[in-house]
Amino acid sequence: MTSDDRNTDYREVNFDGLVGPTHNYSGLALGNVASMTHEGLVANPKEAALQGLAKMKALMEAGYPQGVLPPQQRPDLGALRALGFTGSDERVLARAAGEAPSLLRAVCSASSMWTANAATVTPSADAPDGRVHFTPANLQSSFHRFLEPATTARVLAAIFRSDAHFAHHPVLPATPAFSDEGAANHTRLCAAHGEPGVHLYVYGREAFGWGSEAGVAPKRYPARQTLEASQAVARQHGLTESHTVFAQQHPDAIDAGVFHNDVICVGNGPVLLYHEMAFLDEQATLDELRDKLATPLIPVRVPSEAVSLADAVGSYLFNSQLLSNPDGSMTLVVPGECQENESVWRTLQDHLLAGHNPIAEVVVKDVKQSMRNGGGPACLRLRVVLSAEERAALAGRVLLDEALYAELVAWVERHYRDRLAPADLADPQLAAESLAALDELSRLLELGSVYPFQLG
Ligand code: SUG
């Protein structure tokens, strides 16, 4: 009997973010090499949304439960008004475009597509009260992403509505000490999805402490997750020391462009696939995981001599989805860029597929539009382990099936542009198109009022 047979009731549902109609390349993310190098490129929002939907459909058809989360209201004119721009919507847009183009770019970002940063989730199997716990991430490291948590919280509360099954916690204080980027820095390891897990939280720096007590931190790029933020999330969710491991990310990796742990590590069940530069203290991290995990850990280590840090960042090998199959094997969903990199492709064949580990299949998905902003397959999804009862308690129409997929594709075809340059963001018509699309989408997904324009 495989471990998944024992827990057929629990499944991991991947909630992918739908790419919004304002998807563009604004070079907003310091430390994210793809975002910094593709600034100014003409984006194709329609293709981006369809690539995301194609990935969702492929995984749904392969038997993995697939959910969808809506994009956010952009441009965020409310944010511009809060910064002193007044008058009609057209006037606010025109003034921002003229006086503060970087603010306009920030309030237009479709960054909510990367739902791995939307929240941290603890399955009911691990929480003392037997509910699934959510904390939306404050994303305070950058202004464009700091605009997400309020709507994220409303969307999560609308979908995971049942108090009996789901618990929602407040966003952590949006200040550098509690800088939180959500599930991208959190990995749950376990024997099988429904069995108790150990939570690995990876942080980039410690916020409190001075001088030598402050510890090491990256020198070039910001560390987006603090130890104190991760500890607070674990506390909110009722997790105790015996089920948590806090490990510092290697600062040299952050300085090489690994702005989240999910750019250098992915775990599923008892498997931890990681690059040797993922953790500051690799051995201590593995030892503590082994110590706390009720099942033998299966570390799959990729050394620098097989894949350099630069190739890991360029190919996004580790920003893959590692998915459990009913026979106990696992499937790794990698971005197309892995196929284009010789050392990465060879490592996938010779080291991962041929090695002694459950990874039995590699599936390649083209999410290039998102990749150019530093978002691979794993960034695009929020993992939520749910029992059959919890899945039945979901509100809204968010679990993908053939019909929903077809409606979403038609919706994208109707509303999205196939060309968007940064200069187009000032076009008032784009704002109107985006609102019309979201109004229709929230009805399609049966979510009620989640957007600022619907709340009045
Ligand atoms: O926060 N890029 C995102 C990418 C997030 C990827 N998520 C995970 N690794 N889980 C970020 O850096 C770029 C937007 C722009 O430049 O237009 C951006 O925000």
Tab-separated table of C-alpha atoms and ligand atoms in Angstrom:
chain	number	residue	atom	x	y	z
A	1	MET	CA	0.000	0.000	0.000
A	2	THR	CA	1.468	3.378	-0.925
A	3	SER	CA	1.303	6.308	1.432
A	4	ASP	CA	-1.200	8.080	-0.803
A	5	ASP	CA	-3.588	5.100	-0.600
A	6	ARG	CA	-3.767	5.620	3.143
A	7	ASN	CA	-4.869	9.185	2.642
A	8	THR	CA	-6.918	9.271	-0.503
A	9	ASP	CA	-9.181	11.764	1.195
A	10	TYR	CA	-6.552	14.518	1.171
A	11	ARG	CA	-5.385	16.117	-2.042
A	12	GLU	CA	-3.156	19.028	-2.803
A	13	VAL	CA	-5.097	21.625	-4.756
A	14	ASN	CA	-2.931	24.060	-6.696
A	15	PHE	CA	-4.614	27.452	-6.942
A	16	ASP	CA	-3.024	29.218	-9.896
A	17	GLY	CA	-3.292	32.956	-10.326
A	18	LEU	CA	-4.980	34.086	-13.520
A	19	VAL	CA	-2.723	36.562	-15.276
A	20	GLY	CA	-4.383	39.990	-15.272
A	21	PRO	CA	-5.113	42.164	-18.337
A	22	THR	CA	-2.323	44.647	-17.467
A	23	HIS	CA	0.523	42.099	-17.531
A	24	ASN	CA	3.634	44.024	-18.538
A	25	TYR	CA	7.388	44.278	-18.087
A	26	SER	CA	8.193	47.202	-15.830
A	27	GLY	CA	11.433	46.083	-14.204
A	28	LEU	CA	9.938	46.542	-10.751
A	29	ALA	CA	11.639	43.776	-8.797
A	30	LEU	CA	15.121	44.463	-7.448
A	31	GLY	CA	17.057	41.215	-7.048
A	32	ASN	CA	14.857	39.380	-9.558
A	33	VAL	CA	17.172	38.998	-12.544
A	34	ALA	CA	14.434	38.267	-15.103
A	35	SER	CA	12.363	41.295	-14.079
A	36	MET	CA	15.423	43.567	-14.139
A	37	THR	CA	16.644	42.376	-17.546
A	38	HIS	CA	13.289	42.424	-19.349
A	39	GLU	CA	12.218	45.922	-18.360
A	40	GLY	CA	10.549	47.763	-21.211
A	41	LEU	CA	9.819	44.705	-23.361
A	42	VAL	CA	6.412	44.606	-25.045
A	43	ALA	CA	4.259	42.083	-23.174
A	44	ASN	CA	1.423	39.937	-24.481
A	45	PRO	CA	-1.197	39.713	-21.705
A	46	LYS	CA	-3.453	37.467	-23.765
A	47	GLU	CA	-0.702	34.951	-24.398
A	48	ALA	CA	0.374	35.148	-20.743
A	49	ALA	CA	-3.126	34.344	-19.475
A	50	LEU	CA	-3.564	31.545	-22.026
A	51	GLN	CA	-0.179	30.016	-21.116
A	52	GLY	CA	-1.233	29.985	-17.462
A	53	LEU	CA	-4.584	28.424	-18.314
A	54	ALA	CA	-2.911	25.801	-20.530
A	55	LYS	CA	-0.706	24.735	-17.609
A	56	MET	CA	-3.745	24.523	-15.335
A	57	LYS	CA	-5.660	22.469	-17.901
A	58	ALA	CA	-2.776	20.049	-18.491
A	59	LEU	CA	-2.458	19.358	-14.761
A	60	MET	CA	-6.218	19.027	-14.330
A	61	GLU	CA	-6.307	16.514	-17.201
A	62	ALA	CA	-3.447	14.576	-15.631
A	63	GLY	CA	-5.619	14.144	-12.531
A	64	TYR	CA	-4.270	16.839	-10.189
A	65	PRO	CA	-6.994	18.981	-8.601
A	66	GLN	CA	-6.619	22.485	-9.957
A	67	GLY	CA	-7.997	25.741	-8.611
A	68	VAL	CA	-7.923	29.265	-9.930
A	69	LEU	CA	-7.556	32.637	-8.187
A	70	PRO	CA	-8.644	35.881	-9.870
A	71	PRO	CA	-6.236	38.723	-10.681
A	72	GLN	CA	-6.410	42.058	-8.866
A	73	GLN	CA	-7.936	45.358	-9.878
A	74	ARG	CA	-5.310	47.221	-11.890
A	75	PRO	CA	-4.487	49.989	-12.416
A	76	ASP	CA	-4.929	50.565	-8.690
A	77	LEU	CA	-6.282	54.101	-8.926
A	78	GLY	CA	-7.076	54.044	-5.211
A	79	ALA	CA	-3.356	53.765	-4.511
A	80	LEU	CA	-2.664	56.762	-6.786
A	81	ARG	CA	-5.388	58.789	-5.059
A	82	ALA	CA	-3.885	57.907	-1.670
A	83	LEU	CA	-0.623	59.366	-2.980
A	84	GLY	CA	-2.242	62.701	-3.749
A	85	PHE	CA	-3.467	62.413	-7.338
A	86	THR	CA	-6.954	63.858	-7.585
A	87	GLY	CA	-9.693	64.394	-10.136
A	88	SER	CA	-11.383	62.041	-12.562
A	89	ASP	CA	-9.886	58.609	-13.252
A	90	GLU	CA	-8.548	59.926	-16.578
A	91	ARG	CA	-6.941	62.893	-14.842
A	92	VAL	CA	-5.358	60.702	-12.139
A	93	LEU	CA	-3.868	58.425	-14.805
A	94	ALA	CA	-2.640	61.307	-16.958
A	95	ARG	CA	-1.036	63.110	-14.017
A	96	ALA	CA	0.653	59.940	-12.726
A	97	ALA	CA	1.953	59.181	-16.245
A	98	GLY	CA	3.400	62.678	-16.538
A	99	GLU	CA	4.634	63.318	-13.005
A	100	ALA	CA	5.470	59.870	-11.636
A	101	PRO	CA	5.703	57.209	-14.357
A	102	SER	CA	7.297	54.699	-11.986
A	103	LEU	CA	4.277	54.950	-9.682
A	104	LEU	CA	1.966	54.354	-12.630
A	105	ARG	CA	3.943	51.241	-13.579
A	106	ALA	CA	3.740	49.944	-10.011
A	107	VAL	CA	-0.036	50.358	-9.727
A	108	CYS	CA	-0.507	48.550	-13.059
A	109	SER	CA	1.501	45.427	-12.213
A	110	ALA	CA	-0.262	42.107	-12.693
A	111	SER	CA	2.027	40.614	-10.022
A	112	SER	CA	-0.825	38.913	-8.154
A	113	MET	CA	-0.504	36.104	-10.743
A	114	TRP	CA	2.341	34.737	-8.591
A	115	THR	CA	0.084	33.237	-5.956
A	116	ALA	CA	2.966	31.419	-4.243
A	117	ASN	CA	3.432	34.851	-2.669
A	118	ALA	CA	-0.226	35.406	-1.851
A	119	ALA	CA	-0.272	33.645	1.513
A	120	THR	CA	1.135	30.923	3.747
A	121	VAL	CA	-1.170	27.948	4.258
A	122	THR	CA	-1.193	25.261	6.939
A	123	PRO	CA	-3.298	22.155	6.258
A	124	SER	CA	-5.828	20.996	8.829
A	125	ALA	CA	-3.795	17.834	9.523
A	126	ASP	CA	-1.171	20.040	11.225
A	127	ALA	CA	-3.268	22.698	12.944
A	128	PRO	CA	-4.342	22.159	16.556
A	129	ASP	CA	-7.925	23.208	15.796
A	130	GLY	CA	-8.233	20.932	12.751
A	131	ARG	CA	-8.868	23.830	10.345
A	132	VAL	CA	-6.890	25.027	7.326
A	133	HIS	CA	-5.035	28.239	8.244
A	134	PHE	CA	-4.208	31.190	5.964
A	135	THR	CA	-2.068	34.297	6.422
A	136	PRO	CA	-1.938	36.630	3.420
A	137	ALA	CA	1.630	37.861	2.871
A	138	ASN	CA	2.286	41.559	3.466
A	139	LEU	CA	4.675	41.765	0.469
A	140	GLN	CA	6.048	44.965	1.935
A	141	SER	CA	9.406	44.654	0.129
A	142	SER	CA	8.091	46.387	-2.967
A	143	PHE	CA	5.380	48.967	-3.480
A	144	HIS	CA	3.721	47.173	-6.409
A	145	ARG	CA	3.300	43.979	-4.382
A	146	PHE	CA	2.404	45.735	-1.125
A	147	LEU	CA	-0.811	46.667	-2.972
A	148	GLU	CA	-1.931	43.017	-3.116
A	149	PRO	CA	-2.736	41.755	0.427
A	150	ALA	CA	-6.028	43.620	1.007
A	151	THR	CA	-7.692	42.102	-2.054
A	152	THR	CA	-5.927	38.763	-1.520
A	153	ALA	CA	-7.458	38.566	1.962
A	154	ARG	CA	-10.942	39.249	0.547
A	155	VAL	CA	-10.519	36.660	-2.206
A	156	LEU	CA	-9.268	33.974	0.188
A	157	ALA	CA	-12.068	34.735	2.649
A	158	ALA	CA	-14.626	34.550	-0.167
A	159	ILE	CA	-13.417	31.130	-1.356
A	160	PHE	CA	-12.428	29.558	1.963
A	161	ARG	CA	-15.556	30.951	3.572
A	162	SER	CA	-16.622	28.211	5.966
A	163	ASP	CA	-15.610	29.077	9.538
A	164	ALA	CA	-15.877	25.444	10.483
A	165	HIS	CA	-13.113	24.481	8.046
A	166	PHE	CA	-10.978	27.550	7.428
A	167	ALA	CA	-9.210	30.109	9.648
A	168	HIS	CA	-7.940	33.461	8.333
A	169	HIS	CA	-5.254	35.442	10.136
A	170	PRO	CA	-4.323	39.089	9.798
A	171	VAL	CA	-1.526	40.122	7.461
A	172	LEU	CA	1.667	40.661	9.492
A	173	PRO	CA	2.612	44.286	10.232
A	174	ALA	CA	3.841	45.671	6.912
A	175	THR	CA	7.226	46.818	8.119
A	176	PRO	CA	10.718	45.520	7.241
A	177	ALA	CA	10.999	43.519	10.478
A	178	PHE	CA	8.056	41.328	9.448
A	179	SER	CA	8.715	41.213	5.710
A	180	ASP	CA	6.692	38.244	4.483
A	181	GLU	CA	6.492	36.806	0.939
A	182	GLY	CA	4.255	33.854	1.738
A	183	ALA	CA	4.467	30.254	0.617
A	184	ALA	CA	7.425	30.912	-1.700
A	185	ASN	CA	9.560	30.621	1.437
A	186	HIS	CA	7.662	27.764	3.037
A	187	THR	CA	7.795	24.031	2.312
A	188	ARG	CA	5.751	21.359	4.023
A	189	LEU	CA	7.305	17.915	4.223
A	190	CYS	CA	5.360	14.817	5.207
A	191	ALA	CA	4.841	11.118	4.416
A	192	ALA	CA	1.660	11.887	2.464
A	193	HIS	CA	-0.523	14.993	2.121
A	194	GLY	CA	-3.009	13.987	4.830
A	195	GLU	CA	-0.427	12.974	7.401
A	196	PRO	CA	1.146	15.402	9.878
A	197	GLY	CA	3.883	17.509	8.334
A	198	VAL	CA	7.004	19.420	9.254
A	199	HIS	CA	7.133	23.014	8.092
A	200	LEU	CA	10.373	24.336	6.667
A	201	TYR	CA	10.476	28.134	6.711
A	202	VAL	CA	13.376	29.709	4.858
A	203	TYR	CA	14.282	33.294	5.689
A	204	GLY	CA	16.803	35.711	4.228
A	205	ARG	CA	17.663	37.737	7.302
A	206	GLU	CA	16.978	38.298	10.975
A	207	ALA	CA	15.356	41.622	11.762
A	208	PHE	CA	16.130	42.046	15.413
A	209	GLY	CA	19.595	42.100	16.926
A	210	TRP	CA	22.469	44.496	16.264
A	211	GLY	CA	26.103	44.206	15.266
A	212	SER	CA	27.392	40.656	15.466
A	213	GLU	CA	24.015	39.440	16.743
A	214	ALA	CA	22.344	40.502	13.517
A	215	GLY	CA	23.912	37.575	11.650
A	216	VAL	CA	24.807	37.471	7.979
A	217	ALA	CA	22.650	38.968	5.263
A	218	PRO	CA	22.948	39.463	1.507
A	219	LYS	CA	25.007	42.466	0.382
A	220	ARG	CA	23.684	43.204	-3.076
A	221	TYR	CA	19.993	42.419	-3.129
A	222	PRO	CA	17.302	42.592	-0.438
A	223	ALA	CA	16.346	39.600	1.691
A	224	ARG	CA	12.571	39.541	1.354
A	225	GLN	CA	11.684	37.198	4.225
A	226	THR	CA	12.637	37.680	7.855
A	227	LEU	CA	12.949	34.998	10.509
A	228	GLU	CA	10.565	37.009	12.669
A	229	ALA	CA	7.887	36.994	9.957
A	230	SER	CA	8.139	33.232	9.482
A	231	GLN	CA	8.005	32.658	13.248
A	232	ALA	CA	4.914	34.849	13.549
A	233	VAL	CA	3.089	32.953	10.794
A	234	ALA	CA	3.918	29.619	12.437
A	235	ARG	CA	2.649	31.008	15.761
A	236	GLN	CA	-0.588	32.284	14.198
A	237	HIS	CA	-1.221	28.818	12.778
A	238	GLY	CA	-0.569	27.104	16.127
A	239	LEU	CA	2.525	25.210	14.976
A	240	THR	CA	4.981	24.225	17.663
A	241	GLU	CA	8.733	23.682	17.716
A	242	SER	CA	8.485	19.973	17.051
A	243	HIS	CA	6.821	20.657	13.684
A	244	THR	CA	8.817	23.636	12.472
A	245	VAL	CA	12.308	24.192	11.089
A	246	PHE	CA	13.605	27.717	10.426
A	247	ALA	CA	16.580	27.815	8.074
A	248	GLN	CA	18.475	30.759	6.690
A	249	GLN	CA	18.782	31.049	2.950
A	250	HIS	CA	22.348	31.336	1.682
A	251	PRO	CA	23.008	35.099	1.305
A	252	ASP	CA	25.242	34.435	-1.736
A	253	ALA	CA	22.258	32.808	-3.443
A	254	ILE	CA	20.100	35.890	-2.809
A	255	ASP	CA	22.898	38.032	-4.234
A	256	ALA	CA	22.935	35.791	-7.322
A	257	GLY	CA	19.218	36.411	-7.935
A	258	VAL	CA	17.506	33.815	-5.727
A	259	PHE	CA	14.972	36.237	-4.296
A	260	HIS	CA	12.726	33.492	-2.874
A	261	ASN	CA	13.545	30.015	-1.593
A	262	ASP	CA	11.330	28.548	-4.323
A	263	VAL	CA	13.901	29.663	-6.895
A	264	ILE	CA	16.387	27.158	-5.409
A	265	CYS	CA	14.364	24.471	-3.636
A	266	VAL	CA	11.104	22.554	-3.927
A	267	GLY	CA	9.691	19.909	-1.611
A	268	ASN	CA	6.815	17.483	-1.736
A	269	GLY	CA	5.937	14.614	0.587
A	270	PRO	CA	9.278	13.438	2.013
A	271	VAL	CA	11.292	14.721	-0.978
A	272	LEU	CA	13.397	17.874	-0.744
A	273	LEU	CA	14.904	18.840	-4.100
A	274	TYR	CA	17.450	21.606	-3.595
A	275	HIS	CA	20.636	23.197	-4.848
A	276	GLU	CA	23.678	22.947	-2.621
A	277	MET	CA	23.657	26.743	-2.222
A	278	ALA	CA	20.061	26.861	-0.966
A	279	PHE	CA	20.786	27.021	2.768
A	280	LEU	CA	23.422	28.808	4.810
A	281	ASP	CA	23.862	25.640	6.878
A	282	GLU	CA	22.834	22.724	4.689
A	283	GLN	CA	23.794	19.974	7.120
A	284	ALA	CA	22.048	21.500	10.133
A	285	THR	CA	18.902	22.062	8.052
A	286	LEU	CA	18.794	18.436	6.884
A	287	ASP	CA	19.597	17.113	10.365
A	288	GLU	CA	16.754	19.062	11.948
A	289	LEU	CA	14.317	17.989	9.252
A	290	ARG	CA	15.324	14.333	9.723
A	291	ASP	CA	14.942	14.712	13.436
A	292	LYS	CA	11.425	16.142	13.298
A	293	LEU	CA	9.987	14.296	10.325
A	294	ALA	CA	8.060	11.104	11.131
A	295	THR	CA	9.142	9.561	7.833
A	296	PRO	CA	12.631	9.267	6.283
A	297	LEU	CA	13.607	12.455	4.471
A	298	ILE	CA	14.551	11.988	0.809
A	299	PRO	CA	17.000	14.795	0.009
A	300	VAL	CA	17.764	15.271	-3.685
A	301	ARG	CA	20.779	17.548	-3.807
A	302	VAL	CA	21.952	19.282	-6.954
A	303	PRO	CA	25.603	20.339	-6.661
A	304	SER	CA	27.010	23.505	-8.237
A	305	GLU	CA	29.230	21.424	-10.493
A	306	ALA	CA	26.100	19.930	-12.106
A	307	VAL	CA	24.074	23.168	-12.261
A	308	SER	CA	25.677	26.504	-11.469
A	309	LEU	CA	23.790	29.047	-9.420
A	310	ALA	CA	23.525	31.220	-12.561
A	311	ASP	CA	21.972	28.322	-14.516
A	312	ALA	CA	19.579	27.567	-11.658
A	313	VAL	CA	18.431	31.205	-11.728
A	314	GLY	CA	18.324	31.380	-15.532
A	315	SER	CA	16.442	28.108	-16.069
A	316	TYR	CA	14.267	28.139	-12.916
A	317	LEU	CA	14.902	24.401	-12.510
A	318	PHE	CA	13.859	24.565	-8.869
A	319	ASN	CA	10.793	26.713	-9.505
A	320	SER	CA	9.069	23.537	-10.553
A	321	GLN	CA	5.965	21.863	-9.275
A	322	LEU	CA	6.630	18.511	-7.627
A	323	LEU	CA	3.381	16.568	-7.654
A	324	SER	CA	2.347	13.286	-5.986
A	325	ASN	CA	0.937	10.470	-8.094
A	326	PRO	CA	-1.369	7.716	-6.822
A	327	ASP	CA	1.377	5.063	-7.279
A	328	GLY	CA	3.732	6.947	-4.935
A	329	SER	CA	5.846	8.388	-7.749
A	330	MET	CA	6.208	12.126	-8.393
A	331	THR	CA	6.027	14.359	-11.449
A	332	LEU	CA	8.187	17.450	-11.833
A	333	VAL	CA	6.645	20.262	-13.877
A	334	VAL	CA	9.481	22.445	-15.161
A	335	PRO	CA	9.476	25.621	-17.270
A	336	GLY	CA	10.500	25.427	-20.938
A	337	GLU	CA	13.735	27.290	-20.144
A	338	CYS	CA	15.062	24.064	-18.500
A	339	GLN	CA	14.991	22.331	-21.860
A	340	GLU	CA	17.030	25.112	-23.414
A	341	ASN	CA	19.849	24.816	-20.874
A	342	GLU	CA	22.166	21.897	-21.556
A	343	SER	CA	23.508	21.311	-18.028
A	344	VAL	CA	20.047	21.632	-16.512
A	345	TRP	CA	18.459	19.253	-19.030
A	346	ARG	CA	21.259	16.730	-18.531
A	347	THR	CA	20.877	16.954	-14.744
A	348	LEU	CA	17.155	16.365	-15.064
A	349	GLN	CA	17.751	13.187	-17.081
A	350	ASP	CA	20.877	11.781	-15.448
A	351	HIS	CA	20.597	12.949	-11.875
A	352	LEU	CA	16.922	13.442	-11.065
A	353	LEU	CA	15.061	10.934	-13.251
A	354	ALA	CA	17.778	8.274	-13.049
A	355	GLY	CA	18.481	8.771	-9.327
A	356	HIS	CA	17.093	6.876	-6.327
A	357	ASN	CA	14.131	9.094	-5.600
A	358	PRO	CA	10.403	9.104	-6.402
A	359	ILE	CA	10.723	11.627	-9.294
A	360	ALA	CA	9.598	9.515	-12.250
A	361	GLU	CA	8.479	12.043	-14.825
A	362	VAL	CA	9.414	15.499	-16.056
A	363	VAL	CA	6.750	17.594	-17.773
A	364	VAL	CA	7.759	20.792	-19.591
A	365	LYS	CA	5.387	23.763	-19.615
A	366	ASP	CA	5.751	27.011	-21.520
A	367	VAL	CA	5.056	29.958	-19.215
A	368	LYS	CA	7.502	32.319	-20.920
A	369	GLN	CA	5.389	35.461	-20.502
A	370	SER	CA	5.465	34.993	-16.725
A	371	MET	CA	9.074	33.751	-16.716
A	372	ARG	CA	10.282	37.056	-18.181
A	373	ASN	CA	9.152	38.638	-14.931
A	374	GLY	CA	10.742	35.908	-12.801
A	375	GLY	CA	7.657	33.755	-12.319
A	376	GLY	CA	7.944	30.033	-13.101
A	377	PRO	CA	5.418	27.198	-12.702
A	378	ALA	CA	5.826	27.123	-8.903
A	379	CYS	CA	5.384	30.894	-8.513
A	380	LEU	CA	2.072	30.706	-10.304
A	381	ARG	CA	0.422	28.437	-7.773
A	382	LEU	CA	-0.624	28.430	-4.119
A	383	ARG	CA	-0.658	24.907	-2.687
A	384	VAL	CA	-3.613	24.101	-0.450
A	385	VAL	CA	-3.919	20.572	0.925
A	386	LEU	CA	-7.612	19.859	1.460
A	387	SER	CA	-9.666	16.883	2.595
A	388	ALA	CA	-12.694	15.867	0.545
A	389	GLU	CA	-14.905	17.598	3.110
A	390	GLU	CA	-12.850	20.797	2.876
A	391	ARG	CA	-12.970	20.697	-0.914
A	392	ALA	CA	-16.740	20.376	-0.695
A	393	ALA	CA	-16.830	23.423	1.607
A	394	LEU	CA	-15.170	25.726	-0.959
A	395	ALA	CA	-17.311	28.647	-2.057
A	396	GLY	CA	-17.339	30.113	-5.560
A	397	ARG	CA	-16.626	28.330	-8.803
A	398	VAL	CA	-12.873	28.020	-8.535
A	399	LEU	CA	-12.072	24.354	-9.164
A	400	LEU	CA	-11.129	23.960	-12.789
A	401	ASP	CA	-13.117	21.645	-15.018
A	402	GLU	CA	-13.552	21.510	-18.794
A	403	ALA	CA	-16.456	23.963	-18.742
A	404	LEU	CA	-14.733	26.546	-16.523
A	405	TYR	CA	-11.554	26.272	-18.590
A	406	ALA	CA	-13.480	26.929	-21.820
A	407	GLU	CA	-15.285	29.914	-20.274
A	408	LEU	CA	-12.047	31.389	-18.960
A	409	VAL	CA	-10.321	31.023	-22.335
A	410	ALA	CA	-13.259	32.730	-24.049
A	411	TRP	CA	-13.181	35.465	-21.402
A	412	VAL	CA	-9.459	36.076	-22.027
A	413	GLU	CA	-9.995	36.109	-25.802
A	414	ARG	CA	-12.762	38.688	-25.363
A	415	HIS	CA	-11.024	41.089	-23.008
A	416	TYR	CA	-7.229	40.871	-23.288
A	417	ARG	CA	-4.812	42.754	-25.511
A	418	ASP	CA	-2.019	40.916	-27.275
A	419	ARG	CA	0.417	43.802	-26.982
A	420	LEU	CA	1.210	45.975	-24.019
A	421	ALA	CA	4.219	48.273	-23.753
A	422	PRO	CA	4.930	50.307	-20.586
A	423	ALA	CA	3.770	53.467	-22.443
A	424	ASP	CA	0.309	51.897	-22.951
A	425	LEU	CA	-0.299	51.832	-19.192
A	426	ALA	CA	-1.419	55.469	-19.299
A	427	ASP	CA	-4.214	54.650	-21.741
A	428	PRO	CA	-7.550	55.229	-19.913
A	429	GLN	CA	-9.092	52.684	-22.249
A	430	LEU	CA	-6.884	49.963	-20.710
A	431	ALA	CA	-8.251	50.789	-17.249
A	432	ALA	CA	-11.832	50.588	-18.558
A	433	GLU	CA	-11.142	47.285	-20.343
A	434	SER	CA	-9.599	45.840	-17.216
A	435	LEU	CA	-12.583	46.795	-15.026
A	436	ALA	CA	-15.054	45.348	-17.513
A	437	ALA	CA	-13.073	42.098	-17.595
A	438	LEU	CA	-12.921	41.783	-13.809
A	439	ASP	CA	-16.593	42.600	-13.364
A	440	GLU	CA	-17.447	39.722	-15.672
A	441	LEU	CA	-14.883	37.421	-14.085
A	442	SER	CA	-16.148	37.838	-10.539
A	443	ARG	CA	-19.601	36.782	-11.767
A	444	LEU	CA	-18.118	33.865	-13.678
A	445	LEU	CA	-16.236	32.666	-10.592
A	446	GLU	CA	-19.254	33.389	-8.333
A	447	LEU	CA	-17.116	35.215	-5.797
A	448	GLY	CA	-19.364	38.089	-4.780
A	449	SER	CA	-17.778	41.490	-4.232
A	450	VAL	CA	-14.031	41.235	-3.820
A	451	TYR	CA	-12.733	44.218	-5.808
A	452	PRO	CA	-12.517	47.834	-4.607
A	453	PHE	CA	-14.808	48.964	-7.481
A	454	GLN	CA	-17.447	46.540	-6.247
A	455	LEU	CA	-17.190	47.598	-2.617
A	456	GLY	CA	-18.010	51.244	-3.347
B	1	SUG	O1	7.974	39.482	-6.709
B	1	SUG	N1	8.098	39.746	-10.203
B	1	SUG	C1	7.748	38.961	-9.023
B	1	SUG	C2	7.966	37.505	-9.286
B	1	SUG	C3	7.490	36.653	-8.171
B	1	SUG	C4	7.872	35.232	-8.325
B	1	SUG	N2	7.379	34.468	-7.249
B	1	SUG	C5	7.999	33.426	-6.656
B	1	SUG	N3	9.276	33.191	-6.821
B	1	SUG	N4	7.317	32.713	-5.860
B	1	SUG	C6	8.540	39.411	-7.811
B	1	SUG	O2	9.757	39.646	-7.959
B	1	SUG	C7	8.193	41.723	-11.615
B	1	SUG	C8	7.186	42.737	-12.120
B	1	SUG	C9	7.780	43.648	-13.171
B	1	SUG	O3	8.991	43.843	-13.216
B	1	SUG	O4	6.995	44.196	-13.986
B	1	SUG	C10	7.725	41.012	-10.327
B	1	SUG	O5	7.087	41.605	-9.500
